[in-house]
C-alpha cells in the first residue's frame, strides 16, 4: 500500500499527519504506527495523527501515541492538524473540529494557531504538586534548576507510581521566570520520555500556577524546550473557561510510505 504523509512540528513537538478522509489507513495496526514513529527505523515523531471526515464539524483528529496506542487530546498535535487542514483546503482561518475529548474551536492568525480548550473545573492540590486534566491528565510540580533536572528519571518514576499506576499521567516540571512566564519540561506518557513541548501540559501549568497564586495574570507565557506557547483563560468561581492555547505550527516535509 502506498500512502502520502506529512511531517509537522509545533514548538518541537513533531507529528506524522495523514489525510485519511478515505478511511484507508490501517489505524488498528499498532505495530505499524509504532514503527513509523520510531526515530531510527521509521519516519520519527512524537505521535501520528489521522485527519478524517466528521459529521458535526469540519474534520476529526485521531491521535496515536508514539508507542502505537490511541492517545488522549494532544494540544500541539491539534494545532498542527488545524494547519494541515488549511493546507488541504478543508478549512479557511476559522474552524471547529472533533478530538478525543469533544469539539474544539480554532482559528489561524498568520502562523499562529489558537485552539480553544475545554473548560477545567477541577484542580487538585497536594503537598508537592497539583493535578488536573486539560484533555490529558497532568501532574504539575515546581522544581529548582530546571535545566539540570533529571526529567526522564523523575518523570518516569512519577508517571508509573502512585496514584497514577497503569493509566499513568504526563508529568510537568516547572520553574518560574517572571510574574507571568514559566519554563517547563515534560515527560509524556505514550512517548515514555521527554518531549520538546506539550500543549496540554503548558495549559495545565498555566492554570495550576494561577490557581496556586504564582501569577495573577490570565495570560501566561510558557517557555518549552522547543519554543514558546501562550495560554489565555478566564477564571471563574467554578474553575477556568475560555481557555486558548496558541503557538506556531509548520509543515516540515512530506513523503510517501510503502507498507
One Martini backbone bead per residue (centre of mass of N, CA, C, O) as a GRO file, in nm:
protein
  259
    1UNK     BB    1   0.097   0.036   0.021
    2UNK     BB    2   0.028   0.376  -0.055
    3UNK     BB    3   0.139   0.676   0.142
    4UNK     BB    4   0.083   0.993   0.219
    5UNK     BB    5   0.290   1.223   0.407
    6UNK     BB    6   0.328   1.444   0.696
    7UNK     BB    7   0.541   1.685   0.857
    8UNK     BB    8   0.503   1.821   1.186
    9UNK     BB    9   0.554   2.123   1.399
   10UNK     BB   10   0.526   2.229   1.758
   11UNK     BB   11   0.765   2.335   1.939
   12UNK     BB   12   0.901   2.030   1.869
   13UNK     BB   13   0.638   1.884   1.829
   14UNK     BB   14   0.607   1.585   1.646
   15UNK     BB   15   0.426   1.480   1.333
   16UNK     BB   16   0.225   1.254   1.168
   17UNK     BB   17   0.036   1.331   0.873
   18UNK     BB   18  -0.293   1.207   0.760
   19UNK     BB   19  -0.507   1.171   0.492
   20UNK     BB   20  -0.825   0.998   0.603
   21UNK     BB   21  -1.103   1.043   0.435
   22UNK     BB   22  -1.106   0.731   0.321
   23UNK     BB   23  -1.038   0.513   0.541
   24UNK     BB   24  -0.739   0.347   0.467
   25UNK     BB   25  -0.598   0.343   0.724
   26UNK     BB   26  -0.443   0.111   0.955
   27UNK     BB   27  -0.535   0.193   1.277
   28UNK     BB   28  -0.502  -0.109   1.416
   29UNK     BB   29  -0.184  -0.090   1.359
   30UNK     BB   30   0.031  -0.055   1.607
   31UNK     BB   31   0.310  -0.144   1.488
   32UNK     BB   32   0.315   0.056   1.254
   33UNK     BB   33   0.299   0.319   1.415
   34UNK     BB   34   0.551   0.267   1.585
   35UNK     BB   35   0.748   0.249   1.344
   36UNK     BB   36   0.698   0.533   1.221
   37UNK     BB   37   0.788   0.683   1.502
   38UNK     BB   38   1.059   0.587   1.475
   39UNK     BB   39   1.389   0.740   1.480
   40UNK     BB   40   1.545   0.485   1.327
   41UNK     BB   41   1.303   0.296   1.160
   42UNK     BB   42   1.157   0.566   1.075
   43UNK     BB   43   1.047   0.879   1.067
   44UNK     BB   44   0.971   1.025   1.328
   45UNK     BB   45   0.787   1.080   1.638
   46UNK     BB   46   0.537   1.168   1.888
   47UNK     BB   47   0.317   1.108   1.655
   48UNK     BB   48  -0.005   1.016   1.507
   49UNK     BB   49  -0.227   1.169   1.252
   50UNK     BB   50  -0.566   1.169   1.165
   51UNK     BB   51  -0.762   1.294   0.899
   52UNK     BB   52  -1.114   1.312   0.921
   53UNK     BB   53  -1.428   1.282   0.889
   54UNK     BB   54  -1.721   1.477   0.995
   55UNK     BB   55  -2.055   1.545   1.094
   56UNK     BB   56  -2.015   1.814   1.319
   57UNK     BB   57  -1.758   1.902   1.147
   58UNK     BB   58  -1.477   1.955   0.956
   59UNK     BB   59  -1.311   1.747   1.147
   60UNK     BB   60  -1.104   1.467   1.247
   61UNK     BB   61  -0.895   1.379   1.525
   62UNK     BB   62  -0.650   1.112   1.529
   63UNK     BB   63  -0.456   1.000   1.804
   64UNK     BB   64  -0.117   0.870   1.832
   65UNK     BB   65   0.113   0.732   1.990
   66UNK     BB   66   0.441   0.624   1.961
   67UNK     BB   67   0.342   0.324   2.072
   68UNK     BB   68   0.036   0.301   1.915
   69UNK     BB   69  -0.156   0.427   2.094
   70UNK     BB   70  -0.426   0.572   2.189
   71UNK     BB   71  -0.500   0.907   2.241
   72UNK     BB   72  -0.530   1.187   2.378
   73UNK     BB   73  -0.510   1.497   2.395
   74UNK     BB   74  -0.323   1.713   2.162
   75UNK     BB   75  -0.234   2.035   2.138
   76UNK     BB   76  -0.009   2.044   1.918
   77UNK     BB   77  -0.152   1.847   1.729
   78UNK     BB   78  -0.397   2.028   1.682
   79UNK     BB   79  -0.246   2.262   1.554
   80UNK     BB   80  -0.130   2.095   1.318
   81UNK     BB   81  -0.405   2.000   1.205
   82UNK     BB   82  -0.511   2.277   1.130
   83UNK     BB   83  -0.285   2.342   0.931
   84UNK     BB   84  -0.343   2.093   0.751
   85UNK     BB   85  -0.637   2.161   0.676
   86UNK     BB   86  -0.562   2.416   0.523
   87UNK     BB   87  -0.372   2.286   0.317
   88UNK     BB   88  -0.615   2.096   0.204
   89UNK     BB   89  -0.891   2.289   0.209
   90UNK     BB   90  -1.103   2.242   0.455
   91UNK     BB   91  -1.020   2.534   0.551
   92UNK     BB   92  -0.961   2.831   0.682
   93UNK     BB   93  -0.935   3.042   0.976
   94UNK     BB   94  -1.196   2.881   1.074
   95UNK     BB   95  -1.287   2.623   1.324
   96UNK     BB   96  -1.428   2.289   1.371
   97UNK     BB   97  -1.335   2.007   1.581
   98UNK     BB   98  -1.258   1.666   1.643
   99UNK     BB   99  -1.183   1.499   1.946
  100UNK     BB  100  -1.148   1.292   2.214
  101UNK     BB  101  -1.297   1.534   2.408
  102UNK     BB  102  -1.425   1.682   2.153
  103UNK     BB  103  -1.506   1.999   2.071
  104UNK     BB  104  -1.321   2.248   1.872
  105UNK     BB  105  -1.199   2.561   1.848
  106UNK     BB  106  -1.039   2.757   1.577
  107UNK     BB  107  -0.752   2.967   1.477
  108UNK     BB  108  -0.586   3.176   1.226
  109UNK     BB  109  -0.280   3.382   1.272
  110UNK     BB  110  -0.094   3.340   1.048
  111UNK     BB  111   0.136   3.125   1.232
  112UNK     BB  112  -0.098   3.113   1.447
  113UNK     BB  113  -0.250   2.878   1.671
  114UNK     BB  114  -0.585   2.855   1.802
  115UNK     BB  115  -0.703   2.673   2.089
  116UNK     BB  116  -0.995   2.557   2.229
  117UNK     BB  117  -1.043   2.456   2.534
  118UNK     BB  118  -1.165   2.296   2.781
  119UNK     BB  119  -1.302   2.318   3.060
  120UNK     BB  120  -1.184   2.376   3.406
  121UNK     BB  121  -1.291   2.247   3.747
  122UNK     BB  122  -1.024   2.063   3.842
  123UNK     BB  123  -0.791   2.135   4.103
  124UNK     BB  124  -0.539   1.952   4.253
  125UNK     BB  125  -0.387   1.965   4.576
  126UNK     BB  126  -0.057   1.913   4.702
  127UNK     BB  127   0.239   1.924   4.857
  128UNK     BB  128   0.412   1.889   4.559
  129UNK     BB  129   0.139   1.918   4.379
  130UNK     BB  130  -0.056   1.911   4.084
  131UNK     BB  131  -0.389   1.820   3.940
  132UNK     BB  132  -0.498   1.790   3.590
  133UNK     BB  133  -0.740   1.818   3.314
  134UNK     BB  134  -0.665   1.910   2.949
  135UNK     BB  135  -0.739   1.621   2.793
  136UNK     BB  136  -0.499   1.552   2.979
  137UNK     BB  137  -0.307   1.428   3.222
  138UNK     BB  138  -0.155   1.639   3.498
  139UNK     BB  139   0.152   1.683   3.646
  140UNK     BB  140   0.250   1.954   3.875
  141UNK     BB  141   0.598   2.066   3.937
  142UNK     BB  142   0.813   2.235   4.129
  143UNK     BB  143   1.152   2.346   4.057
  144UNK     BB  144   1.500   2.347   4.064
  145UNK     BB  145   1.701   2.367   3.816
  146UNK     BB  146   1.572   2.267   3.534
  147UNK     BB  147   1.810   2.216   3.334
  148UNK     BB  148   1.934   1.980   3.545
  149UNK     BB  149   1.696   1.807   3.548
  150UNK     BB  150   1.568   1.472   3.583
  151UNK     BB  151   1.313   1.399   3.384
  152UNK     BB  152   1.315   1.101   3.323
  153UNK     BB  153   1.340   0.967   3.604
  154UNK     BB  154   1.115   1.134   3.752
  155UNK     BB  155   0.888   1.098   3.546
  156UNK     BB  156   0.874   0.789   3.547
  157UNK     BB  157   0.816   0.752   3.848
  158UNK     BB  158   0.550   0.913   3.852
  159UNK     BB  159   0.392   0.784   3.613
  160UNK     BB  160   0.413   0.478   3.761
  161UNK     BB  161   0.302   0.569   4.022
  162UNK     BB  162   0.159   0.691   4.276
  163UNK     BB  163  -0.174   0.707   4.160
  164UNK     BB  164  -0.140   0.616   3.847
  165UNK     BB  165   0.006   0.385   3.721
  166UNK     BB  166  -0.109   0.242   3.440
  167UNK     BB  167  -0.239   0.505   3.315
  168UNK     BB  168  -0.110   0.753   3.399
  169UNK     BB  169   0.100   1.055   3.359
  170UNK     BB  170   0.179   1.352   3.297
  171UNK     BB  171   0.497   1.541   3.350
  172UNK     BB  172   0.558   1.860   3.512
  173UNK     BB  173   0.829   2.087   3.519
  174UNK     BB  174   0.879   2.394   3.715
  175UNK     BB  175   0.983   2.742   3.642
  176UNK     BB  176   1.010   3.063   3.738
  177UNK     BB  177   1.069   3.380   3.566
  178UNK     BB  178   0.799   3.545   3.607
  179UNK     BB  179   0.490   3.652   3.670
  180UNK     BB  180   0.395   3.519   3.353
  181UNK     BB  181   0.654   3.316   3.344
  182UNK     BB  182   0.734   2.975   3.234
  183UNK     BB  183   0.922   2.686   3.275
  184UNK     BB  184   0.922   2.367   3.094
  185UNK     BB  185   0.918   2.006   3.151
  186UNK     BB  186   0.823   1.694   2.973
  187UNK     BB  187   0.668   1.389   3.055
  188UNK     BB  188   0.540   1.149   2.824
  189UNK     BB  189   0.302   0.957   2.772
  190UNK     BB  190   0.364   0.718   2.507
  191UNK     BB  191   0.662   0.813   2.473
  192UNK     BB  192   0.846   0.774   2.730
  193UNK     BB  193   0.942   1.086   2.751
  194UNK     BB  194   1.088   1.362   2.649
  195UNK     BB  195   0.966   1.664   2.524
  196UNK     BB  196   0.978   1.982   2.369
  197UNK     BB  197   0.652   1.965   2.391
  198UNK     BB  198   0.326   2.056   2.563
  199UNK     BB  199   0.010   2.173   2.541
  200UNK     BB  200  -0.149   2.052   2.783
  201UNK     BB  201   0.081   2.114   2.981
  202UNK     BB  202   0.090   2.422   2.952
  203UNK     BB  203  -0.201   2.459   3.042
  204UNK     BB  204  -0.177   2.328   3.321
  205UNK     BB  205   0.038   2.520   3.431
  206UNK     BB  206  -0.111   2.788   3.406
  207UNK     BB  207  -0.350   2.709   3.593
  208UNK     BB  208  -0.185   2.619   3.843
  209UNK     BB  209  -0.040   2.891   3.891
  210UNK     BB  210  -0.298   3.052   3.935
  211UNK     BB  211  -0.427   2.878   4.160
  212UNK     BB  212  -0.142   2.921   4.338
  213UNK     BB  213  -0.052   3.231   4.307
  214UNK     BB  214   0.201   3.281   4.100
  215UNK     BB  215  -0.029   3.431   3.938
  216UNK     BB  216  -0.259   3.700   3.805
  217UNK     BB  217  -0.262   3.621   3.521
  218UNK     BB  218  -0.460   3.544   3.207
  219UNK     BB  219  -0.159   3.551   3.068
  220UNK     BB  220   0.056   3.282   2.978
  221UNK     BB  221   0.397   3.204   2.953
  222UNK     BB  222   0.554   2.921   2.786
  223UNK     BB  223   0.864   2.765   2.823
  224UNK     BB  224   0.990   2.551   2.603
  225UNK     BB  225   1.230   2.367   2.446
  226UNK     BB  226   1.087   2.457   2.142
  227UNK     BB  227   0.963   2.733   2.280
  228UNK     BB  228   0.649   2.922   2.261
  229UNK     BB  229   0.364   2.958   2.471
  230UNK     BB  230   0.010   3.052   2.503
  231UNK     BB  231  -0.221   3.127   2.779
  232UNK     BB  232  -0.569   3.182   2.790
  233UNK     BB  233  -0.809   3.297   3.051
  234UNK     BB  234  -1.104   3.241   3.270
  235UNK     BB  235  -1.185   3.298   3.576
  236UNK     BB  236  -1.384   3.119   3.813
  237UNK     BB  237  -1.562   2.979   4.071
  238UNK     BB  238  -1.532   2.681   3.915
  239UNK     BB  239  -1.276   2.788   3.728
  240UNK     BB  240  -1.210   2.744   3.375
  241UNK     BB  241  -1.243   2.953   3.081
  242UNK     BB  242  -1.161   3.036   2.780
  243UNK     BB  243  -0.930   2.843   2.665
  244UNK     BB  244  -0.611   2.930   2.511
  245UNK     BB  245  -0.396   2.784   2.273
  246UNK     BB  246  -0.076   2.917   2.152
  247UNK     BB  247   0.108   2.875   1.835
  248UNK     BB  248   0.317   2.731   1.630
  249UNK     BB  249   0.297   2.577   1.289
  250UNK     BB  250   0.471   2.331   1.074
  251UNK     BB  251   0.585   2.224   0.776
  252UNK     BB  252   0.855   2.012   0.690
  253UNK     BB  253   0.745   1.747   0.528
  254UNK     BB  254   0.718   1.503   0.261
  255UNK     BB  255   0.583   1.168   0.165
  256UNK     BB  256   0.622   0.807   0.098
  257UNK     BB  257   0.457   0.516   0.173
  258UNK     BB  258   0.546   0.156   0.208
  259UNK     BB  259   0.318  -0.137   0.325
   0.00000   0.00000   0.00000
